[in-house]
Short mmCIF file of C-alpha atoms and ligand atoms in Angstrom, two decimals:
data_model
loop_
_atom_site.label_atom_id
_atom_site.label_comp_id
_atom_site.label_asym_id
_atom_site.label_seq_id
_atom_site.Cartn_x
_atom_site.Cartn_y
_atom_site.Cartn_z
CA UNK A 1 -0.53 -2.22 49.94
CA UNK A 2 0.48 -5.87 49.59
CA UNK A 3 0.81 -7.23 46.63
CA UNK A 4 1.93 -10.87 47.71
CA UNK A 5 -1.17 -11.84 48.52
CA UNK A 6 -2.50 -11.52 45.03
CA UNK A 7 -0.40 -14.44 43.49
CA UNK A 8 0.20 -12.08 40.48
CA UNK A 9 3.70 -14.14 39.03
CA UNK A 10 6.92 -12.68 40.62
CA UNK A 11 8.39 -11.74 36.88
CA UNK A 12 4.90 -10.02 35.76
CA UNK A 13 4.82 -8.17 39.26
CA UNK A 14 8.35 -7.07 39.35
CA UNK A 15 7.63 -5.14 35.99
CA UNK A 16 4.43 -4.00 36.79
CA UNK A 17 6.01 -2.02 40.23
CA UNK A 18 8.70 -0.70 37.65
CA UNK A 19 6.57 -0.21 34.42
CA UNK A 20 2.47 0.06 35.29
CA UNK A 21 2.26 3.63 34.54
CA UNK A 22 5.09 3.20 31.32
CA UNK A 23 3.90 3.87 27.88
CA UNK A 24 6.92 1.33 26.72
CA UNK A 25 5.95 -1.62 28.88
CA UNK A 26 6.00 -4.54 26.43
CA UNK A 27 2.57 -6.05 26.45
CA UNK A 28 3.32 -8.84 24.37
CA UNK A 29 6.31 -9.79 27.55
CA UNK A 30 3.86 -9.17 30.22
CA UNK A 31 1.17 -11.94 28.68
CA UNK A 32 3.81 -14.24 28.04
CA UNK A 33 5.85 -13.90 31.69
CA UNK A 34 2.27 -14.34 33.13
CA UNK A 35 1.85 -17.84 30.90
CA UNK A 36 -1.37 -15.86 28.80
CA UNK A 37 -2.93 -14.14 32.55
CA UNK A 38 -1.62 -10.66 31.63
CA UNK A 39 -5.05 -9.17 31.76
CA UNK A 40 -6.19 -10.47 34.94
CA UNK A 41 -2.83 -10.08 36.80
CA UNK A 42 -2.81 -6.63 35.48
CA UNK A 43 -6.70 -5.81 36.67
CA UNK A 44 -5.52 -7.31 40.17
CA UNK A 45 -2.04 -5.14 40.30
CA UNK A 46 -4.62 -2.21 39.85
CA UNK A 47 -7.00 -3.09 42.46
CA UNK A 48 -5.16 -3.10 45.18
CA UNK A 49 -2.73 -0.34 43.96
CA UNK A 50 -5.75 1.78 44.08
CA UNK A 51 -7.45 0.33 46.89
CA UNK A 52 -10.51 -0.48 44.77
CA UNK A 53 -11.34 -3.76 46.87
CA UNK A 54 -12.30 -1.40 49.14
CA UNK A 55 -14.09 0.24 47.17
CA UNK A 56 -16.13 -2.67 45.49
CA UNK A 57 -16.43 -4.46 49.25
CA UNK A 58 -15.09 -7.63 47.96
CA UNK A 59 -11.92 -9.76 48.14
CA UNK A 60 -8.76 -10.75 45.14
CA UNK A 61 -10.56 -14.55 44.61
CA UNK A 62 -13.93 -12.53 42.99
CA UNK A 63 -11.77 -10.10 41.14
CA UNK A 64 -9.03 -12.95 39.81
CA UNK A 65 -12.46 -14.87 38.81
CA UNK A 66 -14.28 -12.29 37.37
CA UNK A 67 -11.50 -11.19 34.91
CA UNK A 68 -10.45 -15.00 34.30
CA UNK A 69 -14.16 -14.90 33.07
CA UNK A 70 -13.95 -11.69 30.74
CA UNK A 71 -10.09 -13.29 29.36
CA UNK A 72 -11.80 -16.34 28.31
CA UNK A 73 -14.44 -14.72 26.42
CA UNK A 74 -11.62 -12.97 24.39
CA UNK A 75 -11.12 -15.05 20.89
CA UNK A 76 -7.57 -15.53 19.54
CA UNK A 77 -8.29 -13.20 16.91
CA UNK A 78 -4.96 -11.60 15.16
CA UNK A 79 -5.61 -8.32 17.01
CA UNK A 80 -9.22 -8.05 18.86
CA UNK A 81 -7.98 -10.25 21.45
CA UNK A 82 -6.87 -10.72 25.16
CA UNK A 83 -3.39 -8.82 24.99
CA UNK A 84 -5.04 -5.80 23.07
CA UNK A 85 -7.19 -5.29 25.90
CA UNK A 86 -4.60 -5.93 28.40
CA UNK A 87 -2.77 -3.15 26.47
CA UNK A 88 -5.96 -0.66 26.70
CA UNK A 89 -6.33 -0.74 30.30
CA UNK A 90 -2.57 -0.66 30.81
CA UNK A 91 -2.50 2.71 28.53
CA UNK A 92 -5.48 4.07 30.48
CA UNK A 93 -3.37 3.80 33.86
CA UNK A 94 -0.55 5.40 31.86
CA UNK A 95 -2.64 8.22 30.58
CA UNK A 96 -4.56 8.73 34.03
CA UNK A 97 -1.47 8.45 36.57
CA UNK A 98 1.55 9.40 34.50
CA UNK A 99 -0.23 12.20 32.46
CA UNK A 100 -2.21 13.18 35.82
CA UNK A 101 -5.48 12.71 34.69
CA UNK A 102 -6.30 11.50 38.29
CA UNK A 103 -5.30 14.75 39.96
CA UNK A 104 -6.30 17.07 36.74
CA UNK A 105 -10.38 15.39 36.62
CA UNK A 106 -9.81 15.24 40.65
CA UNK A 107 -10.95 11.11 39.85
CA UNK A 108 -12.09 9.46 43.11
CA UNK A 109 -11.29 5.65 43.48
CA UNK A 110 -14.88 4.79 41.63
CA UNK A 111 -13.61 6.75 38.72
CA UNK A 112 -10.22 5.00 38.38
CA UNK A 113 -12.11 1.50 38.84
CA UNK A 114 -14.77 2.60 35.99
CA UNK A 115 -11.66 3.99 33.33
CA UNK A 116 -9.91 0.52 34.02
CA UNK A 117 -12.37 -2.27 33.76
CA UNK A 118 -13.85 -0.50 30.90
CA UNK A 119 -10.47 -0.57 29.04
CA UNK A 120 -10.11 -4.58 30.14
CA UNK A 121 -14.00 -4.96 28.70
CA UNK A 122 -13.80 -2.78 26.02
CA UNK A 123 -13.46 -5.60 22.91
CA UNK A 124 -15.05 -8.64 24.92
CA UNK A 125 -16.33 -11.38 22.80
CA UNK A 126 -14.81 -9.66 19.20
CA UNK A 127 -15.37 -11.80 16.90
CA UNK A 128 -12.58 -10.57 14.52
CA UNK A 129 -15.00 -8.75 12.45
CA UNK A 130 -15.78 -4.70 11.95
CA UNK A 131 -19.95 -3.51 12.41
CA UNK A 132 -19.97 -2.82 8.63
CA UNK A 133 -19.20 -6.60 8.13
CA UNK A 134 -21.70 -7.64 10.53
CA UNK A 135 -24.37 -5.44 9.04
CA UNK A 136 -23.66 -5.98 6.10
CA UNK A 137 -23.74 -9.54 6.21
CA UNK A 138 -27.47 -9.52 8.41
CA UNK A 139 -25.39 -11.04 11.30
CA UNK A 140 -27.19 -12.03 14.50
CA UNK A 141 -25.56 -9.06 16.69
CA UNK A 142 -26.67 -6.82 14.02
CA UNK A 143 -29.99 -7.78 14.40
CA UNK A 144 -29.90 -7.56 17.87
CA UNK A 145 -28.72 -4.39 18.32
CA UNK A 146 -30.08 -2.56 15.15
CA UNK A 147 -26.70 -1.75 13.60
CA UNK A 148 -26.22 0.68 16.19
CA UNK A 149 -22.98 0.18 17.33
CA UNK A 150 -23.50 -2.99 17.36
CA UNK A 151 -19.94 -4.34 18.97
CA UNK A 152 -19.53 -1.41 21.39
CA UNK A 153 -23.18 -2.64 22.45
CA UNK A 154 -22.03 -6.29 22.85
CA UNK A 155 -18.72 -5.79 24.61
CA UNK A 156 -20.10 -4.29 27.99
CA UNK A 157 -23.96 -5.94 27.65
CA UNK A 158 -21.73 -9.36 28.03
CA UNK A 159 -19.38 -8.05 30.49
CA UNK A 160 -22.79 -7.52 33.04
CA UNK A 161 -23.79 -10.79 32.34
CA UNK A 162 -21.18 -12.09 33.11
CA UNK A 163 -21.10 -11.13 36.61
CA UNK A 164 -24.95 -11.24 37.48
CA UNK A 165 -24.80 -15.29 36.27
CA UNK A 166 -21.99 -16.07 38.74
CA UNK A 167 -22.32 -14.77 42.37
CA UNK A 168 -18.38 -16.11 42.58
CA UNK A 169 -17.67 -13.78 40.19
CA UNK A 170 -19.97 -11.34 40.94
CA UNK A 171 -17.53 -7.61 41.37
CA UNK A 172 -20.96 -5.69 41.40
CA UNK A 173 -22.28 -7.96 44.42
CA UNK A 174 -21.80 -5.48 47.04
CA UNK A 175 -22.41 -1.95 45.23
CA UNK A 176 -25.11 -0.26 47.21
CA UNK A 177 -27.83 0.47 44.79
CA UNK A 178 -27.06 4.26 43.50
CA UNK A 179 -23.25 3.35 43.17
CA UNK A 180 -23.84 0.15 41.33
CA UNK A 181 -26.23 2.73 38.68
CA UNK A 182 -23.46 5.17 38.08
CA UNK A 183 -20.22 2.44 37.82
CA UNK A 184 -22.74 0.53 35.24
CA UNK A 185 -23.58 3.64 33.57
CA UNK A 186 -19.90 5.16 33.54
CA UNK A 187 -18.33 1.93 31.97
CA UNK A 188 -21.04 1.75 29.16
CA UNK A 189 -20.34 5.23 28.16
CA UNK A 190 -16.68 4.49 27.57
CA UNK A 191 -17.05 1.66 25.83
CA UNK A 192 -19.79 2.84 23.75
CA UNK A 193 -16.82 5.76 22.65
CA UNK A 194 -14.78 3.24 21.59
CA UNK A 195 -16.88 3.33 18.32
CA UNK A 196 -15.08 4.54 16.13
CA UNK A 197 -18.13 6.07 14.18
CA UNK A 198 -18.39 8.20 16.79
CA UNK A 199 -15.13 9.37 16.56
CA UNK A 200 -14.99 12.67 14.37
CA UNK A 201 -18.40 14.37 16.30
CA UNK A 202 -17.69 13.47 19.18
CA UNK A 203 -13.87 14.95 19.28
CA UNK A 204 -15.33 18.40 17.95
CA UNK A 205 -17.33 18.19 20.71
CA UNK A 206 -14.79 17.39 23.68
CA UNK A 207 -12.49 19.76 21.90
CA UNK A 208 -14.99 23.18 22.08
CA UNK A 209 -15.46 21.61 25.67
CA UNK A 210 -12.34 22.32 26.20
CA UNK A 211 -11.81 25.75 25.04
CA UNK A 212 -15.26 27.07 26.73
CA UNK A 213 -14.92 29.47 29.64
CA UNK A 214 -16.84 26.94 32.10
CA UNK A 215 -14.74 24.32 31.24
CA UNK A 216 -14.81 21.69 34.68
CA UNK A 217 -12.24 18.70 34.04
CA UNK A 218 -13.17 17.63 37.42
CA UNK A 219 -16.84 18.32 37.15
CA UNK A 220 -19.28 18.49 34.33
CA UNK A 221 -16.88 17.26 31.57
CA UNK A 222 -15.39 14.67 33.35
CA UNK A 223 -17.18 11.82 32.29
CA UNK A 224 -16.35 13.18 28.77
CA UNK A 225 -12.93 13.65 29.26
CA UNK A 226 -13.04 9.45 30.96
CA UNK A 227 -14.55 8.67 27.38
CA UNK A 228 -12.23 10.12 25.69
CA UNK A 229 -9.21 8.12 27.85
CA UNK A 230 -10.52 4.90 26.77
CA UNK A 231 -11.05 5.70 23.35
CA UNK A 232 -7.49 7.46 22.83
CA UNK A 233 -6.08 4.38 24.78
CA UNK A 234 -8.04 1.75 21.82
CA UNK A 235 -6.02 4.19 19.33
CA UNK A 236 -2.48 4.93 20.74
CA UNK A 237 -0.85 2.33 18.80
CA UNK A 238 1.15 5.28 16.84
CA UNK A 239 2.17 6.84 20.08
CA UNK A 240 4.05 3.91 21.12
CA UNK A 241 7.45 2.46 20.18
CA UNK A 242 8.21 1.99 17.10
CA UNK A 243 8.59 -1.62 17.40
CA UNK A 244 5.83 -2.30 19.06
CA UNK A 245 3.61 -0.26 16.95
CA UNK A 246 4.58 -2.34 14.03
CA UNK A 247 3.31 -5.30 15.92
CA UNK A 248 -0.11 -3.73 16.49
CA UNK A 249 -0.17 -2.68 12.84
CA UNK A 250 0.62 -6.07 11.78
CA UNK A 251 -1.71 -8.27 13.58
CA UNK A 252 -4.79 -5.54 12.71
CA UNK A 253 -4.26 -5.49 8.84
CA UNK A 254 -4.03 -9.61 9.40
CA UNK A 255 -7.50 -9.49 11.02
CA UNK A 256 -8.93 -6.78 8.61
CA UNK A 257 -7.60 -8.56 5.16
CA UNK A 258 -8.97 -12.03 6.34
CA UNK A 259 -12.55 -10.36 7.09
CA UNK A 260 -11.80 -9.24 3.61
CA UNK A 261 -11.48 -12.46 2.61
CA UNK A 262 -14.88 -13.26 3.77
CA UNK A 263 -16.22 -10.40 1.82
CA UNK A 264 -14.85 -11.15 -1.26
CA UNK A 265 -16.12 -14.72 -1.01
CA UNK A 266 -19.54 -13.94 0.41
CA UNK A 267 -20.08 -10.89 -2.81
CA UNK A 268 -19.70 -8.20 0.15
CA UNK A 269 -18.63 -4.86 -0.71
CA UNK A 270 -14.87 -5.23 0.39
CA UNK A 271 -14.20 -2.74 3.46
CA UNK A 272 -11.75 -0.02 3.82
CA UNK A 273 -8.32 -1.41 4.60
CA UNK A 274 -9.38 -4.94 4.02
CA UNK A 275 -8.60 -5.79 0.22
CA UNK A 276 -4.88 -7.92 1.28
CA UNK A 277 -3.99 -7.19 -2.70
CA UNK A 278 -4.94 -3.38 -2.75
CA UNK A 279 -3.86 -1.74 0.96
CA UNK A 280 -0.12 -0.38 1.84
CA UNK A 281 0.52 -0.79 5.08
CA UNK A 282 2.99 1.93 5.76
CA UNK A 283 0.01 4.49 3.32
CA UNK A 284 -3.01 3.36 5.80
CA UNK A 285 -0.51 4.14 8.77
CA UNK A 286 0.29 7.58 7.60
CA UNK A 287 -3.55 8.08 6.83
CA UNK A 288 -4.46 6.79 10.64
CA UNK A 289 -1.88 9.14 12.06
CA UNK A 290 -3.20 12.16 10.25
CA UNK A 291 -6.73 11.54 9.96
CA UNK A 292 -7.30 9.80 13.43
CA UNK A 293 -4.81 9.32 16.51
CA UNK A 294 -2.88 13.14 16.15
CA UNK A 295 -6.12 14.94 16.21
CA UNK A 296 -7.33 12.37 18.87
CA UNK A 297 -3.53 13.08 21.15
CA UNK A 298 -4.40 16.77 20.30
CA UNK A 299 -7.05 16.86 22.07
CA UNK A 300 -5.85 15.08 25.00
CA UNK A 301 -3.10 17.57 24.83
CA UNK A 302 -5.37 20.40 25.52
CA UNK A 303 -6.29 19.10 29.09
CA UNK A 304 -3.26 16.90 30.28
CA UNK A 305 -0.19 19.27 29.57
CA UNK A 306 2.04 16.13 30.91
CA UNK A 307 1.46 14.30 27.83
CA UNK A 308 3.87 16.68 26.36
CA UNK A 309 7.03 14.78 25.85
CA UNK A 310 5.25 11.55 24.38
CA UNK A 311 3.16 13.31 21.53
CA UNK A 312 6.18 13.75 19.31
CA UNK A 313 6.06 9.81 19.06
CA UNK A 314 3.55 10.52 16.35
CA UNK A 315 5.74 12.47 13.89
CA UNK A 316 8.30 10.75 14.33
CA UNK A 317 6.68 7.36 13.55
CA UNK A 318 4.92 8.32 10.91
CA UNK A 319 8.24 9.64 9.17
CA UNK A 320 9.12 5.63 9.54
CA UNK A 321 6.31 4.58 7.78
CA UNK A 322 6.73 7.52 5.14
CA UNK A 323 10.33 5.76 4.49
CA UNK A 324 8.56 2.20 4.21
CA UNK A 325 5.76 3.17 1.51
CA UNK A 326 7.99 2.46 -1.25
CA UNK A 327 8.67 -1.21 -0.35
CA UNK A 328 5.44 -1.90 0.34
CA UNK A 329 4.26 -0.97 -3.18
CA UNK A 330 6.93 -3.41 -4.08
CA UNK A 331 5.47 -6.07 -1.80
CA UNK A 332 1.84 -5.46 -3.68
CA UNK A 333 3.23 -5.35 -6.96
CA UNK A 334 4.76 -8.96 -6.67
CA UNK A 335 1.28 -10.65 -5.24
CA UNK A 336 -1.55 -11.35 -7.67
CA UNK A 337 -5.42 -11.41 -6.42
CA UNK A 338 -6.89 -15.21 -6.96
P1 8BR B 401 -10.98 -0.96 17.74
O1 8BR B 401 -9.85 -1.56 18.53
O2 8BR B 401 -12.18 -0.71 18.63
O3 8BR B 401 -11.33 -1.78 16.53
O4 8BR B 401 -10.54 0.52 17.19
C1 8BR B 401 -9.32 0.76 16.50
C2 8BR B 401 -9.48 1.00 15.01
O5 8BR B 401 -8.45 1.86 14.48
C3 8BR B 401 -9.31 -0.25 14.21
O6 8BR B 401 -10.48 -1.02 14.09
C4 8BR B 401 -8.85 0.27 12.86
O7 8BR B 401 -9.94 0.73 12.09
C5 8BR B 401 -8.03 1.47 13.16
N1 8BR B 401 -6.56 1.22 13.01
C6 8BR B 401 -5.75 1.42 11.93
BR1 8BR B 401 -6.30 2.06 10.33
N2 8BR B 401 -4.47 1.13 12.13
C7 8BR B 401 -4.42 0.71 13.40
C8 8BR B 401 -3.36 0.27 14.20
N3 8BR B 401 -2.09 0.22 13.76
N4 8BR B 401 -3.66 -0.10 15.44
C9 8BR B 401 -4.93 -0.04 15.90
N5 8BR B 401 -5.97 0.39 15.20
C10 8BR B 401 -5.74 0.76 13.95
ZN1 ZN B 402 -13.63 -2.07 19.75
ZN1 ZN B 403 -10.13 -2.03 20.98
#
């Protein structure tokens, strides 16, 4: 491999060779020692770590252009935004090298390339708003996409567009025909999993998957099992450092509490999580860990046995947060509502 020839900055790429495959890598450092280019430095560590120009017949300049393309269609949103993703893809490399999903779902190249750019895709274009907010409110994508998932829709419709309207740019270019159908197809399935209404069914699903007798990581479930990668990667927050994880919690209650602004202002039933004057942080942490990201790690458990030693993170974070709900009642108690 040679990684000079990528121009990925000497700081960034001297972590990444340590770190790529780390569930502590800082995210917030790597975006910063790249000057705001984690995401595309990242995507181009990964390519040629695992060959995939090769794969995709192309060279670095289409790949550094193409994901230059999807970083710029990130907002600065508190949360949905360009380091989040840069953080999903990084935790699906973590989850498919270090936790052997590669050799476990016997992934081919194509595979790898799908479970990565659909973790750097995943949240393209957020506009810092949940579904509920934009049906509610008869938003434009809602109408669009007939409150059907109506983000998870979005995110990946864009991400094609992008590449189709810009030859430069254009990663798909040299797919012959049946490959190019089954990349396209595999990416929209993950992201589409990354709803989270999705979540509950679709886990009982994966998880009786799982225990059946014909059970094929590396054949008929795998493109379940890739789903279910990207979506536990949107949701590891809680299986991270501690400090980190308070980061993540911080900027998505920001992002939730101002679309709750909106609601309150607009006469919009005001969404779970998003009333600023009624939500403790550390409670809706606790609740997230229980109700959503253990059973989610559980599952991943049950086919990656090298995941072992990290899913104890979860316990012992949420035993944090259990020793921070006081003070954040405190916290409510001295802010009034307008
Ligand atoms: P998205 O990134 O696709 O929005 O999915 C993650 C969802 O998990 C969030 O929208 C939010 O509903 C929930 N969540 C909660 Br509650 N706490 C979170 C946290 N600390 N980090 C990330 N997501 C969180
Ligand atoms: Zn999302
Ligand atoms: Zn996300």
């Amino acid at each position: 491999a040679n990684f000079q020839k990528l121009n990925i900055p000497k700081r960034l790429l001297d972590i990444l060779f340590k770190q790529h495959d780390d569930l502590y890598i800082d995210p917030f450092e790597c975006d910063k020692l790249s000057g705001g280019e984690g995401l595309v430095n990242l995507m181009l560590f990964f390519f040629e770590n695992y060959n995939l120009f090769d794969v995709f017949l192309i060279k670095p300049k289409v790949v550094r252009g193409y994901f230059e393309e999807v970083m710029k269609g990130y907002h600065d949103n508190p949360y949905h935004n360009k380091v989040h993703a840069q953080d999903v893809a990084q935790t699906c490399n973590f989850l498919i090298s270090k936790c052997k999903f590669i050799e476990i779902g016997q992934l081919d190249e194509q595979d790898i390339a799908c479970v990565l750019i659909a973790g750097a895709i995943h949240d393209y274009g957020h506009p810092g708003l949940t579904n509920a907010f934009l049906i509610n409110s008869r938003n434009e994508l809602a109408l669009t996409y007939n409150d059907q998932s109506v983000l998870e829709m979005f995110h990946p419709s864009q991400c094609f567009k992008i590449a189709w309207g810009n030859q430069k740019v254009n990663i798909f270019e040299n797919l012959q025909f049946q490959k190019y159908r089954r990349i396209r197809e595999s990416i929209i399935l993950m992201v589409l999993s990354t709803d989270m209404a999705h979540h509950a069914s679709e886990l009982a699903i994966t998880n009786s998957r799982i225990a059946a007798p014909d059970f094929e990581p590396n054949g008929k479930d795998k493109q379940r099992l890739m789903d279910l990668i990207v979506h536990s990667s949107d949701v590891s927050n809680p299986t991270k450092s501690f400090e980190i994880y308070k980061q993540w919690t911080e900027k998505v209650l920001t992002e939730f509490w101002l679309q709750g602004d909106k609601e309150r202002e607009l006469g919009l039933p005001i969404s779970y999580l998003c009333n600023r004057y009624t939500t403790n942080t550390a409670e809706a942490q606790v609740g997230f860990i229980d109700y959503v990201v253990k059973p989610t790690f559980a599952c991943i458990l049950g086919f990656l046995p090298a995941y072992e030693p990290f899913f104890q993170n979860l316990d012992k974070n949420k035993a944090k947060w259990q020793e921070l709900i006081e003070y954040y009642k405190q916290q409510l108690a001295s802010i009034q509502p307008k």
